[in-house]
XYZ file of C-alpha atoms in Angstrom:
451
model
C -36.061 86.750 -7.613
C -33.883 89.570 -6.628
C -31.051 90.621 -8.536
C -28.067 92.778 -9.119
C -26.868 94.663 -12.030
C -23.399 93.922 -13.356
C -21.310 94.759 -16.693
C -19.228 92.905 -19.130
C -17.982 93.707 -22.506
C -21.541 93.344 -23.810
C -23.252 95.376 -21.403
C -25.623 95.408 -18.023
C -26.736 92.052 -16.837
C -29.372 91.106 -14.306
C -27.364 88.765 -11.941
C -29.155 86.543 -9.285
C -28.366 88.528 -5.989
C -28.188 85.356 -3.948
C -25.038 84.134 -6.239
C -21.329 85.086 -6.171
C -20.926 84.288 -9.988
C -20.919 87.202 -12.480
C -22.574 88.278 -15.733
C -20.930 85.857 -17.846
C -22.228 82.924 -15.987
C -25.538 84.542 -15.797
C -25.775 85.080 -19.558
C -24.779 81.717 -20.394
C -27.469 80.208 -17.665
C -30.199 82.476 -19.415
C -29.124 81.312 -22.927
C -28.397 77.645 -22.458
C -31.797 75.705 -20.962
C -31.235 72.537 -22.891
C -31.849 69.545 -20.568
C -30.727 68.599 -17.196
C -26.951 67.850 -18.076
C -24.691 69.897 -15.868
C -21.213 70.530 -16.021
C -19.456 67.847 -13.746
C -18.177 69.082 -10.411
C -14.929 67.011 -11.119
C -14.262 69.134 -13.954
C -15.188 72.187 -11.887
C -12.503 71.404 -9.164
C -10.014 70.414 -11.773
C -10.226 73.801 -13.334
C -10.131 75.522 -10.180
C -6.686 73.397 -9.521
C -5.874 74.614 -12.914
C -6.610 77.950 -11.650
C -4.224 77.778 -8.661
C -1.515 76.519 -10.421
C -1.773 79.611 -12.760
C -1.763 82.045 -9.878
C 1.241 80.568 -8.270
C 3.374 80.293 -11.694
C 2.073 84.119 -12.471
C 3.409 85.308 -9.462
C 6.767 83.656 -9.746
C 6.608 85.015 -13.103
C 5.731 88.675 -11.755
C 2.668 88.871 -13.419
C 0.547 88.965 -10.274
C 1.343 90.189 -7.007
C 1.984 87.404 -4.444
C -1.300 88.481 -2.479
C -3.425 87.819 -5.244
C -2.016 84.802 -5.896
C -2.760 83.656 -1.928
C -6.256 85.006 -2.154
C -6.993 83.155 -5.629
C -5.568 79.803 -3.816
C -7.816 80.433 -0.950
C -10.760 80.571 -2.945
C -9.999 77.492 -4.601
C -9.303 75.363 -1.704
C -12.802 76.490 -0.676
C -14.210 75.418 -4.384
C -11.852 71.891 -3.553
C -13.806 71.394 -0.138
C -17.381 71.948 -1.859
C -18.239 75.031 -0.197
C -19.419 76.761 -3.104
C -20.608 73.626 -5.561
C -24.350 75.513 -6.167
C -22.347 78.376 -7.798
C -21.533 76.576 -10.898
C -24.809 75.654 -12.488
C -23.949 75.757 -16.065
C -25.290 73.466 -18.649
C -22.930 71.195 -20.638
C -24.520 72.189 -23.822
C -22.644 75.507 -24.458
C -20.120 76.667 -26.349
C -17.778 73.627 -27.432
C -14.682 75.059 -25.387
C -16.127 75.321 -22.455
C -15.687 79.395 -22.257
C -18.609 79.788 -20.053
C -17.507 77.281 -17.460
C -14.194 79.173 -17.671
C -15.508 82.435 -16.541
C -18.093 80.802 -14.178
C -14.812 79.425 -11.953
C -12.922 82.821 -12.602
C -15.928 84.993 -11.511
C -16.435 83.083 -8.324
C -13.068 82.952 -7.479
C -13.000 86.867 -8.004
C -16.369 87.719 -6.418
C -15.343 85.358 -3.379
C -12.247 87.002 -2.748
C -13.675 90.597 -2.845
C -15.985 89.169 0.060
C -12.597 87.656 1.911
C -10.453 90.784 1.130
C -11.803 93.679 -0.827
C -8.638 95.642 -0.399
C -7.306 93.295 -2.998
C -9.447 93.759 -5.867
C -9.375 90.779 -8.763
C -10.576 90.894 -11.891
C -11.857 87.515 -13.497
C -10.066 88.095 -16.734
C -7.121 90.270 -15.652
C -6.214 88.578 -12.819
C -7.919 84.840 -12.450
C -7.613 84.046 -16.161
C -4.274 86.163 -16.084
C -1.753 83.926 -19.085
C -4.651 81.765 -19.811
C -7.461 80.729 -22.228
C -10.211 78.662 -22.053
C -8.508 76.482 -25.045
C -5.554 75.329 -22.466
C -7.156 75.475 -19.285
C -10.355 73.661 -19.980
C -8.719 70.532 -21.856
C -5.972 70.919 -18.805
C -8.763 70.103 -16.280
C -10.079 67.814 -18.574
C -7.098 65.647 -18.522
C -6.810 66.300 -14.683
C -10.279 65.071 -13.737
C -10.004 62.019 -16.024
C -6.816 60.967 -14.548
C -8.352 61.278 -11.142
C -11.540 59.474 -11.845
C -9.677 56.527 -13.341
C -6.940 56.544 -10.271
C -9.312 57.291 -7.181
C -12.522 55.597 -8.572
C -12.118 53.105 -11.656
C -8.829 51.482 -10.239
C -9.983 50.542 -6.764
C -13.484 49.237 -7.844
C -11.846 46.995 -10.539
C -9.368 45.573 -8.093
C -11.881 45.089 -5.448
C -13.791 42.757 -8.405
C -10.372 41.187 -9.430
C -10.163 40.330 -5.536
C -13.644 38.789 -5.784
C -13.025 36.531 -8.601
C -9.718 35.600 -7.405
C -11.459 34.113 -4.373
C -14.213 32.492 -6.328
C -11.598 30.922 -8.485
C -9.663 29.297 -5.320
C -13.332 28.175 -4.235
C -13.800 26.494 -7.847
C -10.553 24.188 -7.321
C -11.100 20.477 -7.987
C -14.560 21.084 -9.548
C -14.666 19.412 -13.080
C -17.190 20.650 -15.568
C -18.163 20.417 -19.157
C -16.741 23.249 -21.532
C -19.090 24.975 -24.010
C -17.821 26.201 -27.535
C -20.534 27.640 -29.923
C -22.991 27.121 -26.984
C -22.570 23.649 -27.495
C -20.834 20.888 -25.325
C -16.808 21.052 -25.450
C -14.247 19.020 -23.766
C -13.886 19.146 -19.817
C -12.466 22.233 -18.058
C -12.131 22.814 -14.192
C -14.295 25.528 -12.718
C -11.257 27.251 -11.331
C -9.746 27.286 -14.875
C -13.165 29.016 -16.390
C -12.997 31.510 -13.885
C -9.305 31.997 -14.505
C -10.256 33.668 -17.576
C -12.097 36.435 -16.013
C -9.722 37.165 -13.612
C -6.893 37.532 -16.174
C -8.898 39.509 -18.393
C -9.557 41.895 -15.979
C -6.079 42.137 -14.877
C -5.151 42.856 -18.844
C -8.030 45.632 -18.700
C -6.410 47.143 -15.740
C -3.197 46.701 -17.277
C -4.471 48.617 -20.754
C -6.155 51.897 -18.575
C -2.966 52.243 -16.454
C -1.067 52.638 -19.879
C -3.512 54.904 -21.378
C -3.845 56.986 -18.189
C -0.191 58.198 -18.754
C -1.230 59.921 -21.804
C -3.471 62.096 -19.610
C -0.651 63.666 -17.558
C 0.377 64.971 -20.972
C -1.648 68.600 -20.777
C -1.535 71.594 -23.010
C -1.665 74.443 -20.202
C 0.560 77.529 -21.496
C -0.593 77.109 -24.907
C -3.339 79.814 -24.153
C -5.494 80.709 -27.465
C -4.071 78.456 -30.503
C -1.208 76.888 -28.871
C 1.722 79.488 -29.284
C 1.291 80.723 -25.537
C 0.357 84.370 -26.506
C 0.184 86.353 -23.328
C 1.967 84.025 -21.014
C 5.115 85.854 -18.765
C 8.553 84.901 -19.223
C 9.525 81.757 -17.782
C 5.694 80.493 -17.410
C 6.098 76.862 -18.858
C 9.648 76.518 -16.727
C 7.558 77.614 -13.437
C 4.479 75.816 -14.227
C 6.599 72.422 -14.694
C 7.223 72.432 -11.070
C 4.055 74.080 -9.848
C 1.047 72.081 -11.404
C 2.664 68.831 -10.128
C 2.627 70.407 -6.656
C -0.755 71.513 -6.612
C -2.413 68.445 -8.311
C -0.299 65.771 -6.132
C 0.275 64.187 -9.698
C 3.162 64.277 -12.126
C 1.045 66.208 -14.756
C 3.481 67.485 -17.599
C 3.759 70.908 -19.347
C 6.666 70.594 -21.620
C 4.774 68.765 -25.016
C 3.480 70.030 -28.009
C 0.669 72.457 -27.539
C -0.901 72.167 -30.715
C -1.520 68.464 -30.356
C -3.048 69.089 -26.994
C -5.350 71.845 -28.301
C -6.748 70.671 -31.613
C -6.852 67.014 -31.019
C -8.448 64.987 -28.152
C -6.188 61.718 -28.827
C -5.200 61.383 -25.185
C -8.413 61.561 -23.460
C -10.263 59.537 -26.150
C -7.279 56.678 -25.743
C -8.103 56.862 -22.047
C -11.829 56.435 -22.839
C -11.214 53.701 -25.220
C -9.379 51.410 -22.276
C -12.509 52.583 -20.130
C -14.470 50.628 -23.249
C -12.172 47.773 -23.338
C -13.050 47.277 -19.710
C -16.515 47.259 -20.177
C -16.271 44.603 -23.100
C -14.609 42.335 -20.797
C -17.238 43.161 -18.263
C -20.072 42.564 -20.633
C -18.970 38.956 -21.352
C -18.054 38.437 -17.821
C -21.755 39.216 -16.921
C -23.236 37.500 -19.693
C -21.537 34.171 -18.682
C -22.664 34.486 -14.863
C -25.975 34.789 -15.648
C -25.960 31.602 -17.959
C -24.336 29.653 -15.482
C -26.607 30.602 -12.951
C -29.475 30.174 -15.296
C -32.600 27.940 -13.820
C -32.874 26.916 -10.876
C -34.165 24.102 -12.763
C -34.345 24.666 -16.311
C -31.230 26.457 -16.977
C -27.635 25.620 -16.812
C -27.836 25.929 -13.079
C -24.320 25.288 -12.460
C -23.998 28.412 -9.810
C -26.076 29.783 -7.337
C -26.545 33.537 -7.463
C -27.486 35.469 -4.728
C -31.362 36.136 -3.956
C -31.422 39.889 -3.663
C -34.782 40.853 -4.220
C -38.151 39.153 -5.471
C -37.893 39.046 -9.439
C -41.405 39.125 -10.630
C -44.643 40.794 -10.189
C -46.563 37.435 -11.351
C -44.504 34.816 -11.107
C -44.207 33.719 -7.170
C -40.557 32.654 -5.936
C -38.788 33.903 -9.147
C -35.403 35.147 -8.513
C -33.701 37.021 -11.548
C -29.701 37.839 -12.147
C -30.201 41.731 -11.639
C -26.699 42.572 -10.941
C -25.964 40.872 -14.120
C -28.276 42.695 -15.769
C -27.598 45.829 -14.071
C -23.724 45.826 -15.263
C -24.757 44.971 -18.891
C -26.746 47.957 -19.266
C -23.873 50.062 -17.806
C -21.518 48.282 -20.498
C -24.093 49.301 -22.877
C -24.074 53.020 -22.007
C -20.325 53.142 -21.835
C -20.461 51.578 -25.609
C -22.393 54.435 -26.875
C -20.319 57.177 -24.847
C -17.238 55.485 -26.498
C -19.374 56.264 -30.047
C -20.232 59.832 -28.819
C -16.391 60.287 -28.010
C -15.369 58.936 -31.149
C -17.328 61.463 -33.145
C -16.485 64.688 -30.958
C -12.556 63.643 -30.791
C -12.598 63.293 -34.631
C -14.686 66.647 -35.205
C -12.691 69.444 -34.007
C -11.600 72.088 -36.487
C -8.231 73.444 -36.983
C -6.457 74.680 -33.939
C -9.342 73.737 -31.174
C -11.737 70.999 -30.584
C -15.609 72.391 -29.853
C -16.928 69.280 -28.306
C -15.046 69.376 -24.749
C -17.826 70.035 -22.447
C -19.787 66.798 -23.514
C -16.687 64.437 -23.960
C -15.423 65.267 -20.197
C -19.621 64.893 -18.723
C -19.605 61.718 -21.007
C -16.018 60.522 -19.781
C -16.847 60.964 -16.219
C -20.348 59.306 -16.070
C -18.154 56.152 -17.812
C -16.148 56.316 -14.722
C -18.819 56.694 -12.315
C -21.165 53.902 -14.046
C -18.424 51.423 -14.395
C -16.909 52.036 -10.717
C -20.433 52.027 -9.009
C -21.454 48.702 -11.100
C -18.440 46.696 -10.074
C -18.500 47.633 -6.762
C -22.332 46.359 -6.806
C -21.367 43.282 -9.021
C -18.470 41.985 -6.805
C -20.649 42.563 -3.336
C -24.042 41.605 -4.258
C -23.137 38.909 -6.854
C -19.427 37.230 -7.235
C -18.979 37.343 -3.375
C -22.038 35.148 -2.620
C -22.069 32.886 -5.595
C -22.182 29.178 -4.726
C -21.286 26.144 -7.030
C -23.787 23.274 -7.699
C -21.279 19.934 -7.505
C -24.239 17.787 -8.330
C -25.292 19.606 -11.727
C -21.477 20.171 -12.768
C -21.422 16.268 -12.309
C -24.591 15.437 -14.116
C -23.196 17.241 -17.136
C -19.857 15.883 -17.074
C -21.492 12.289 -17.297
C -24.027 13.071 -19.681
C -21.540 15.036 -22.065
C -20.842 13.508 -25.454
C -17.607 15.377 -26.086
C -16.159 12.988 -23.322
C -15.281 11.114 -27.027
C -12.367 13.605 -27.893
C -10.257 12.264 -25.279
C -10.586 8.615 -27.070
C -9.674 9.788 -30.617
C -5.962 9.136 -29.780
C -6.813 5.468 -28.769
C -9.813 4.772 -31.457
C -9.342 7.325 -34.056
C -11.703 10.269 -35.213
C -14.217 8.354 -37.267
C -14.741 5.648 -34.767
C -15.101 8.078 -31.963
C -17.516 10.169 -34.017
C -19.520 6.909 -34.909
C -19.696 6.423 -30.971
C -20.801 9.953 -30.432
C -23.708 9.484 -32.866
C -24.656 6.062 -31.339
C -24.370 7.106 -28.027
C -26.652 10.421 -28.859
C -29.297 8.398 -30.805
C -29.819 5.756 -28.486
C -29.784 8.204 -25.338
C -26.995 6.283 -23.456
C -23.545 7.147 -22.285
C -20.286 6.811 -24.317
C -18.861 4.627 -22.108
C -21.624 2.156 -22.558
C -21.119 2.181 -26.494
C -17.058 1.879 -26.035
C -17.356 -1.040 -23.820
C -20.147 -2.829 -25.680
C -18.532 -2.871 -28.802
C -15.104 -3.855 -26.755
C -13.113 -0.946 -28.519
C -11.374 -0.436 -25.173
C -11.073 -2.029 -21.728
C -12.889 0.021 -18.909
C -9.362 0.466 -17.482
C -8.422 2.175 -20.764
C -11.276 4.067 -20.881
C -11.083 5.614 -17.555
C -7.650 6.543 -18.134
C -8.093 8.095 -21.302
C -10.755 10.238 -19.962
C -9.027 11.518 -16.829
C -9.133 15.073 -16.671
C -5.598 16.276 -17.588
């Protein structure tokens, strides 16, 4: 590998000559060869947006020239377009503040700016990082990345799945079935009523996510090292209050408690907790769907799930509920991530949380997995579900809990005895009722009519 010699405050560093990052990036690349977890590009691009907003704000405040601010903005636009993705190779498992990634972005911007216009030299610290610290820029980028992941990935995928279940709910109207509690037969329910729980649960999860996402709009930008705003120019926050929403296209807020934003991670934890709630709801729904589609002959078999691929290497003709299984595995992963997030959010010391890289990596993994899994579940499973009226009717006719509707007429004790007799004799509730002349056929039919 051909190298070039660059210098930072610790001395010379041999940097890959093909790269436009600098010595601090190279040091981190050399020192943290841990796993394959790279800093997500979503976080990189969010951090680049922060640099653009800071450059514009610093120019307004007279801290850097207008020409430098425009040059920084030009390079940021290239980063956002994906032109320099390979220049951000750093491992997530680095310093807990994300300093090396912040400097990675600073160095790429400074070096690329030199390629564009050598007459306007940019220093990665003095210009690109002017009035900033990793301690306020990195968590700000975390909020920006998380906010857009939810807005652009999670909510559209969730809306798609809700729409699929709403169509399925409509298809289930008029179909009666046996309800089940404790995995035992219960009173009757309509198919569309059962599915209405899924629709309402997903809509509730959506509402919780939207409410939690609002906390991400408060960012600690301007707090610099420990929250006091040291080294920011006069008028910085007032200018940034307008600039950051303009640059990001979202209503981020900088007028807030910087000490909270840097030392605590309650906002991103709240947002991920909302994702965890969604995962919990999805887990329950996927389990119900695969039980309802179990069979085809010896299970519940009330639903037919799409046959997408062969299910066994040894059992011919077997088809499995693979989309349900994939979704529940995703949910299990999100549950684990939520535990990691909880440990990390509660482990910051004094003025700074030092678990931020893994928190944003895991947050973005949750949003990617949930979004992809919901889209797949909707398209490859729910959209293709068919009901089996014959099986639904069979269970209704065989159910012993039809006796529940008879208790207002014959009392609980007699109804319980009828259930036991019917089960013991392997006959229907109706036949016992008529045999013992507890009700007329007309009275029975009226009593068990679905309400």
